[in-house]
Amino acid sequence: MHVDTVVFDDGRPRNTTSPRMHNVLGWDGTEPARLRAAAREELERYPWVRVVDGTVRGARRETDIELDTPGGPWHTENLLIAAGVEDALLPVPGLAELWGDLVLPCPYCHGHEHAEGPIAVISSGAHADHVGGLLRGLTDEVPLFRPDEVASVTRVGDRALITRHDGRTREVAAVFIPPNPTPRSHIATDLGVRVETDGIVVDALGRTDQPGIWAAGDVARRLDPHIPAAVVTAMAAGLTAAADIASTIAPPPRDGVRGH
Ligand SMILES: Cc1cc2nc3c(=O)[nH]c(=O)nc-3n(C[C@H](O)[C@H](O)[C@H](O)COP(=O)(O)OP(=O)(O)OC[C@H]3O[C@@H](n4cnc5c(N)ncnc54)[C@H](O)[C@@H]3O)c2cc1C
């Protein structure tokens, strides 16, 4: 839509430790970095879009929106926050080292690949019931471990070894844990945008409660908690918000009708 756009990105996407990405039609099993590299290349075709590598450290509302960027203050009328989330993993030794590979958050993305089983769940309560139920549709053995009974998780070849505090061990094909996502950036709160524990509050178009500010992807609260946080849903939310931003910027239509 020939809208002058600057993308600030410090290159730490949520699935960065994952060697393979699933549920992205046409890219199944691809390393996530390849998709991002292709996207960067595609953006170069559009002179209205500039990508700046670096962290936006903060933001404040003046007459417009001022971002604290690596090159100094940056002023904009409209802002789309798509800064993603980071996962506060359970404090069990070994989980962080295997995160994205043998320790995983989402059965839809990575369950099938480990269906030879057993697939362990380290969790409790409603999360354990939900994820355990999904995994039992893929494999017969889904051992459940409470987080406080696990001493460590280590790699053994292409499998994971769970060691309990009492010394007992269990070798499994993969381990699923709750992701515990928290926003990667405090830009939304800097700008007084309404943020709940499950993300920035947005409507179906990605509009926040503050004029000129949209949010999309994992950082935004999904309209229904059962909508997966995934690459394709993030892309779809980004497109939806981008279209709404372009339509907001466009001159008013002569017949009063927007959309297409
Ligand atoms: C281990 C793991 C495996 C996954 N596997 C899959 C899978 O197979 N298939 C699937 O569909 N989904 C998968 N997901 C989910 C998927 O990664 C996310 O849903 C998706 O990345 C969300 O996209 P996003 O654009 O909202 O955020 P992200 O992909 O996290 O991108 C946010 C970007 O914003 C940048 N950023 C953040 N703050 C700032 C700042 N202040 N300044 C500048 N830049 C900033 C980050 O560096 C990053 O590049 C997985 C998630 C995890 C944790």
Tab-separated table of C-alpha atoms and ligand atoms in Angstrom:
chain	number	residue	atom	x	y	z
A	1	MET	CA	0.000	0.000	0.000
A	2	HIS	CA	3.094	2.247	-0.368
A	3	VAL	CA	2.939	3.241	3.300
A	4	ASP	CA	6.355	4.320	4.609
A	5	THR	CA	7.187	1.611	7.116
A	6	VAL	CA	10.143	0.905	9.366
A	7	VAL	CA	10.503	-2.538	10.940
A	8	PHE	CA	12.700	-2.641	14.040
A	9	ASP	CA	13.873	-6.158	14.834
A	10	ASP	CA	16.541	-7.406	17.222
A	11	GLY	CA	16.404	-10.925	15.788
A	12	ARG	CA	15.373	-13.007	18.815
A	13	PRO	CA	12.162	-14.724	17.704
A	14	ARG	CA	10.389	-17.084	20.077
A	15	ASN	CA	11.097	-20.299	18.157
A	16	THR	CA	14.766	-19.498	17.615
A	17	THR	CA	16.007	-22.698	19.313
A	18	SER	CA	13.726	-24.918	17.269
A	19	PRO	CA	15.514	-26.771	14.450
A	20	ARG	CA	12.280	-27.479	12.583
A	21	MET	CA	9.001	-25.643	12.132
A	22	HIS	CA	5.641	-27.292	11.481
A	23	ASN	CA	2.096	-26.136	10.670
A	24	VAL	CA	3.393	-23.602	8.160
A	25	LEU	CA	1.958	-24.807	4.878
A	26	GLY	CA	4.654	-25.026	2.196
A	27	TRP	CA	7.462	-24.811	4.791
A	28	ASP	CA	6.811	-27.953	6.849
A	29	GLY	CA	9.926	-29.145	8.678
A	30	THR	CA	11.978	-26.099	7.654
A	31	GLU	CA	14.355	-24.326	10.008
A	32	PRO	CA	12.520	-21.169	11.163
A	33	ALA	CA	15.516	-18.965	10.287
A	34	ARG	CA	15.049	-19.857	6.602
A	35	LEU	CA	11.530	-18.439	6.561
A	36	ARG	CA	12.718	-15.223	8.202
A	37	ALA	CA	15.648	-14.894	5.783
A	38	ALA	CA	13.252	-15.311	2.854
A	39	ALA	CA	10.920	-12.694	4.343
A	40	ARG	CA	13.796	-10.220	4.718
A	41	GLU	CA	14.752	-10.791	1.081
A	42	GLU	CA	11.173	-10.236	-0.072
A	43	LEU	CA	10.940	-6.967	1.868
A	44	GLU	CA	13.897	-5.622	-0.096
A	45	ARG	CA	11.632	-5.502	-3.192
A	46	TYR	CA	9.519	-2.798	-1.550
A	47	PRO	CA	11.291	0.563	-1.172
A	48	TRP	CA	8.627	1.808	1.260
A	49	VAL	CA	9.764	-0.723	3.860
A	50	ARG	CA	13.029	-0.359	5.764
A	51	VAL	CA	14.308	-2.937	8.239
A	52	VAL	CA	16.488	-1.681	11.089
A	53	ASP	CA	18.368	-4.284	13.147
A	54	GLY	CA	18.379	-3.392	16.815
A	55	THR	CA	16.300	-3.087	19.949
A	56	VAL	CA	13.582	-0.508	20.555
A	57	ARG	CA	14.346	0.214	24.188
A	58	GLY	CA	11.197	2.115	25.097
A	59	ALA	CA	8.440	4.407	23.887
A	60	ARG	CA	6.467	7.442	24.959
A	61	ARG	CA	3.501	9.380	23.679
A	62	GLU	CA	4.239	12.963	22.690
A	63	THR	CA	2.078	14.612	20.029
A	64	ASP	CA	2.973	11.462	18.104
A	65	ILE	CA	4.632	8.216	19.295
A	66	GLU	CA	8.337	8.461	20.103
A	67	LEU	CA	10.400	5.273	20.048
A	68	ASP	CA	13.813	4.992	21.686
A	69	THR	CA	15.727	3.253	18.872
A	70	PRO	CA	19.403	2.390	18.297
A	71	GLY	CA	19.723	5.406	15.961
A	72	GLY	CA	18.058	7.844	18.388
A	73	PRO	CA	14.423	8.920	18.879
A	74	TRP	CA	12.058	7.805	16.102
A	75	HIS	CA	8.681	9.488	15.608
A	76	THR	CA	5.640	7.824	14.117
A	77	GLU	CA	1.882	8.335	13.902
A	78	ASN	CA	1.070	4.634	13.876
A	79	LEU	CA	2.681	1.699	15.605
A	80	LEU	CA	2.175	-2.059	15.243
A	81	ILE	CA	3.627	-3.926	18.213
A	82	ALA	CA	4.639	-7.447	17.126
A	83	ALA	CA	7.453	-7.966	19.616
A	84	GLY	CA	6.464	-11.505	20.600
A	85	VAL	CA	6.946	-13.187	23.956
A	86	GLU	CA	9.635	-15.092	25.814
A	87	ASP	CA	9.047	-18.254	27.787
A	88	ALA	CA	9.762	-18.476	31.510
A	89	LEU	CA	10.592	-22.182	31.671
A	90	LEU	CA	10.100	-24.333	34.764
A	91	PRO	CA	13.203	-24.179	36.987
A	92	VAL	CA	14.311	-27.728	36.172
A	93	PRO	CA	17.974	-28.201	35.138
A	94	GLY	CA	18.333	-29.156	31.464
A	95	LEU	CA	15.028	-27.819	30.151
A	96	ALA	CA	16.536	-24.615	28.731
A	97	GLU	CA	19.313	-26.510	26.914
A	98	LEU	CA	16.802	-28.804	25.152
A	99	TRP	CA	14.053	-26.173	24.616
A	100	GLY	CA	12.670	-26.265	21.087
A	101	ASP	CA	14.338	-29.578	20.280
A	102	LEU	CA	13.403	-32.314	22.797
A	103	VAL	CA	11.587	-30.048	25.269
A	104	LEU	CA	8.567	-28.495	23.650
A	105	PRO	CA	5.488	-26.372	24.307
A	106	CYS	CA	2.960	-27.395	21.661
A	107	PRO	CA	1.681	-30.855	20.620
A	108	TYR	CA	0.145	-29.396	17.441
A	109	CYS	CA	3.582	-28.194	16.275
A	110	HIS	CA	5.830	-31.025	17.457
A	111	GLY	CA	3.714	-33.945	18.763
A	112	HIS	CA	3.588	-36.064	15.594
A	113	GLU	CA	7.396	-36.041	15.192
A	114	HIS	CA	7.770	-37.872	18.533
A	115	ALA	CA	4.798	-40.228	18.226
A	116	GLU	CA	7.014	-43.314	18.604
A	117	GLY	CA	6.821	-42.317	22.288
A	118	PRO	CA	6.795	-42.335	25.168
A	119	ILE	CA	6.131	-38.581	25.381
A	120	ALA	CA	6.447	-37.111	28.872
A	121	VAL	CA	4.555	-34.157	30.276
A	122	ILE	CA	6.151	-32.172	33.110
A	123	SER	CA	3.290	-30.060	34.374
A	124	SER	CA	0.296	-30.109	36.674
A	125	GLY	CA	-3.361	-29.115	36.827
A	126	ALA	CA	-5.411	-28.091	33.789
A	127	HIS	CA	-2.349	-27.683	31.537
A	128	ALA	CA	-1.198	-31.253	32.255
A	129	ASP	CA	-4.713	-32.597	31.574
A	130	HIS	CA	-5.046	-30.679	28.303
A	131	VAL	CA	-1.590	-31.436	26.836
A	132	GLY	CA	-1.614	-35.027	28.168
A	133	GLY	CA	-4.990	-35.595	26.501
A	134	LEU	CA	-3.743	-34.287	23.144
A	135	LEU	CA	-0.582	-36.413	23.289
A	136	ARG	CA	-2.524	-39.589	24.164
A	137	GLY	CA	-4.119	-39.214	20.734
A	138	LEU	CA	-0.618	-39.663	19.249
A	139	THR	CA	1.040	-42.277	21.440
A	140	ASP	CA	0.065	-44.856	24.080
A	141	GLU	CA	2.523	-43.880	26.787
A	142	VAL	CA	2.307	-40.354	28.163
A	143	PRO	CA	3.963	-40.365	31.606
A	144	LEU	CA	3.149	-37.331	33.713
A	145	PHE	CA	5.678	-35.768	36.087
A	146	ARG	CA	4.992	-33.026	38.607
A	147	PRO	CA	7.608	-30.263	38.202
A	148	ASP	CA	8.730	-30.672	41.827
A	149	GLU	CA	9.581	-34.391	41.381
A	150	VAL	CA	12.007	-33.852	38.469
A	151	ALA	CA	15.709	-33.270	39.243
A	152	SER	CA	16.936	-32.894	35.660
A	153	VAL	CA	16.336	-33.565	31.981
A	154	THR	CA	19.283	-34.503	29.780
A	155	ARG	CA	19.866	-35.625	26.216
A	156	VAL	CA	20.671	-39.262	25.450
A	157	GLY	CA	21.245	-39.568	21.712
A	158	ASP	CA	18.085	-38.262	20.106
A	159	ARG	CA	15.981	-38.869	23.242
A	160	ALA	CA	15.513	-37.216	26.626
A	161	LEU	CA	16.301	-38.737	30.009
A	162	ILE	CA	14.193	-37.589	32.949
A	163	THR	CA	15.809	-38.079	36.369
A	164	ARG	CA	13.630	-37.827	39.464
A	165	HIS	CA	14.864	-36.534	42.831
A	166	ASP	CA	14.569	-40.130	44.140
A	167	GLY	CA	17.062	-41.271	41.465
A	168	ARG	CA	14.586	-43.101	39.228
A	169	THR	CA	14.952	-42.343	35.510
A	170	ARG	CA	12.748	-42.538	32.419
A	171	GLU	CA	13.871	-42.266	28.801
A	172	VAL	CA	11.346	-40.594	26.511
A	173	ALA	CA	11.084	-39.376	22.917
A	174	ALA	CA	10.248	-35.810	24.006
A	175	VAL	CA	9.054	-33.737	26.939
A	176	PHE	CA	6.226	-31.207	26.899
A	177	ILE	CA	6.091	-28.393	29.446
A	178	PRO	CA	3.972	-25.253	29.948
A	179	PRO	CA	5.515	-22.327	28.038
A	180	ASN	CA	4.625	-19.506	30.510
A	181	PRO	CA	4.888	-16.688	27.971
A	182	THR	CA	5.643	-13.092	29.016
A	183	PRO	CA	5.935	-10.063	26.688
A	184	ARG	CA	9.396	-9.526	25.185
A	185	SER	CA	9.058	-5.749	25.282
A	186	HIS	CA	7.523	-3.184	27.636
A	187	ILE	CA	6.670	-0.800	24.774
A	188	ALA	CA	2.934	-1.404	25.204
A	189	THR	CA	2.937	-0.532	28.908
A	190	ASP	CA	5.224	2.464	28.242
A	191	LEU	CA	2.465	3.793	25.992
A	192	GLY	CA	-0.388	3.129	28.413
A	193	VAL	CA	-1.837	0.322	26.278
A	194	ARG	CA	-4.084	-2.110	28.160
A	195	VAL	CA	-2.174	-5.330	28.794
A	196	GLU	CA	-3.578	-8.364	30.627
A	197	THR	CA	-1.694	-11.459	31.824
A	198	ASP	CA	-2.474	-13.185	28.514
A	199	GLY	CA	-1.290	-10.310	26.318
A	200	ILE	CA	-2.064	-6.901	24.874
A	201	VAL	CA	-5.817	-6.496	24.626
A	202	VAL	CA	-6.848	-6.112	20.972
A	203	ASP	CA	-10.006	-6.312	18.906
A	204	ALA	CA	-10.426	-8.532	15.818
A	205	LEU	CA	-8.441	-6.010	13.729
A	206	GLY	CA	-5.540	-5.832	16.186
A	207	ARG	CA	-6.511	-2.375	17.503
A	208	THR	CA	-5.472	-1.696	21.083
A	209	ASP	CA	-7.309	0.704	23.404
A	210	GLN	CA	-4.890	3.507	22.391
A	211	PRO	CA	-5.347	5.417	19.111
A	212	GLY	CA	-2.691	4.704	16.488
A	213	ILE	CA	-1.429	1.558	18.231
A	214	TRP	CA	-2.053	-1.994	17.029
A	215	ALA	CA	-0.662	-5.320	18.235
A	216	ALA	CA	-0.313	-8.685	16.470
A	217	GLY	CA	1.160	-12.123	16.985
A	218	ASP	CA	2.002	-13.796	20.266
A	219	VAL	CA	2.235	-10.516	22.181
A	220	ALA	CA	-1.452	-9.811	21.540
A	221	ARG	CA	-4.205	-11.553	23.478
A	222	ARG	CA	-5.993	-13.973	21.184
A	223	LEU	CA	-9.745	-13.510	20.877
A	224	ASP	CA	-10.210	-17.073	22.093
A	225	PRO	CA	-7.578	-18.809	24.282
A	226	HIS	CA	-7.885	-21.955	22.141
A	227	ILE	CA	-6.495	-20.154	19.068
A	228	PRO	CA	-2.915	-21.481	18.854
A	229	ALA	CA	0.023	-19.097	19.239
A	230	ALA	CA	1.743	-20.071	16.002
A	231	VAL	CA	3.638	-18.717	13.023
A	232	VAL	CA	0.632	-18.691	10.719
A	233	THR	CA	-1.767	-17.135	13.237
A	234	ALA	CA	0.865	-14.436	13.924
A	235	MET	CA	1.213	-13.769	10.186
A	236	ALA	CA	-2.565	-13.595	9.790
A	237	ALA	CA	-2.888	-11.141	12.676
A	238	GLY	CA	-0.079	-9.027	11.184
A	239	LEU	CA	-1.793	-8.868	7.809
A	240	THR	CA	-5.128	-8.000	9.424
A	241	ALA	CA	-3.599	-5.168	11.466
A	242	ALA	CA	-1.575	-3.911	8.483
A	243	ALA	CA	-4.719	-3.699	6.367
A	244	ASP	CA	-6.504	-1.790	9.117
A	245	ILE	CA	-3.557	0.614	9.488
A	246	ALA	CA	-3.501	1.236	5.718
A	247	SER	CA	-7.232	1.810	5.669
A	248	THR	CA	-6.963	4.237	8.605
A	249	ILE	CA	-4.238	6.225	6.836
A	250	ALA	CA	-6.031	6.245	3.457
A	251	PRO	CA	-8.001	9.357	2.516
A	252	PRO	CA	-11.716	9.031	3.426
A	253	PRO	CA	-13.703	7.187	0.727
A	254	ARG	CA	-16.080	9.290	-1.353
A	255	ASP	CA	-19.051	6.954	-0.833
A	256	GLY	CA	-18.344	6.360	2.859
A	257	VAL	CA	-17.643	2.657	2.289
A	258	ARG	CA	-14.380	1.088	3.493
A	259	GLY	CA	-13.039	-2.412	2.988
A	260	HIS	CA	-13.006	-4.491	-0.182
B	1	LIG	C1	10.163	-23.865	21.122
B	1	LIG	C2	9.071	-23.355	20.238
B	1	LIG	C3	8.781	-23.998	19.045
B	1	LIG	C4	7.752	-23.511	18.229
B	1	LIG	N1	7.446	-24.191	17.083
B	1	LIG	C5	6.473	-23.731	16.276
B	1	LIG	C6	6.141	-24.440	15.066
B	1	LIG	O1	6.723	-25.476	14.749
B	1	LIG	N2	5.138	-23.935	14.308
B	1	LIG	C7	4.452	-22.808	14.643
B	1	LIG	O2	3.566	-22.405	13.901
B	1	LIG	N3	4.749	-22.131	15.785
B	1	LIG	C8	5.744	-22.565	16.599
B	1	LIG	N4	6.035	-21.889	17.749
B	1	LIG	C9	5.315	-20.636	18.048
B	1	LIG	C10	5.924	-19.504	17.206
B	1	LIG	O3	7.317	-19.411	17.435
B	1	LIG	C11	5.281	-18.165	17.578
B	1	LIG	O4	3.871	-18.295	17.607
B	1	LIG	C12	5.648	-17.109	16.540
B	1	LIG	O5	7.063	-16.986	16.459
B	1	LIG	C13	5.006	-15.776	16.905
B	1	LIG	O6	5.418	-14.811	16.005
B	1	LIG	P1	5.540	-13.292	16.464
B	1	LIG	O7	5.899	-12.548	15.220
B	1	LIG	O8	4.375	-12.867	17.253
B	1	LIG	O9	6.784	-13.259	17.495
B	1	LIG	P2	8.302	-13.679	17.272
B	1	LIG	O10	8.442	-14.702	16.212
B	1	LIG	O11	8.821	-14.003	18.627
B	1	LIG	O12	8.986	-12.354	16.718
B	1	LIG	C14	9.084	-11.181	17.493
B	1	LIG	C15	10.244	-10.379	16.955
B	1	LIG	O13	10.275	-9.099	17.609
B	1	LIG	C16	11.612	-8.822	17.975
B	1	LIG	N5	11.600	-7.898	19.133
B	1	LIG	C17	11.049	-8.096	20.361
B	1	LIG	N6	11.213	-7.018	21.143
B	1	LIG	C18	11.873	-6.117	20.382
B	1	LIG	C19	12.334	-4.790	20.610
B	1	LIG	N7	12.128	-4.165	21.768
B	1	LIG	N8	13.011	-4.145	19.611
B	1	LIG	C20	13.216	-4.757	18.412
B	1	LIG	N9	12.780	-6.008	18.130
B	1	LIG	C21	12.123	-6.674	19.100
B	1	LIG	C22	12.211	-10.178	18.317
B	1	LIG	O14	13.621	-10.138	18.253
B	1	LIG	C23	11.601	-11.052	17.230
B	1	LIG	O15	12.384	-11.071	16.057
B	1	LIG	C24	7.035	-22.351	18.593
B	1	LIG	C25	7.335	-21.686	19.792
B	1	LIG	C26	8.344	-22.183	20.614
B	1	LIG	C27	8.655	-21.484	21.908
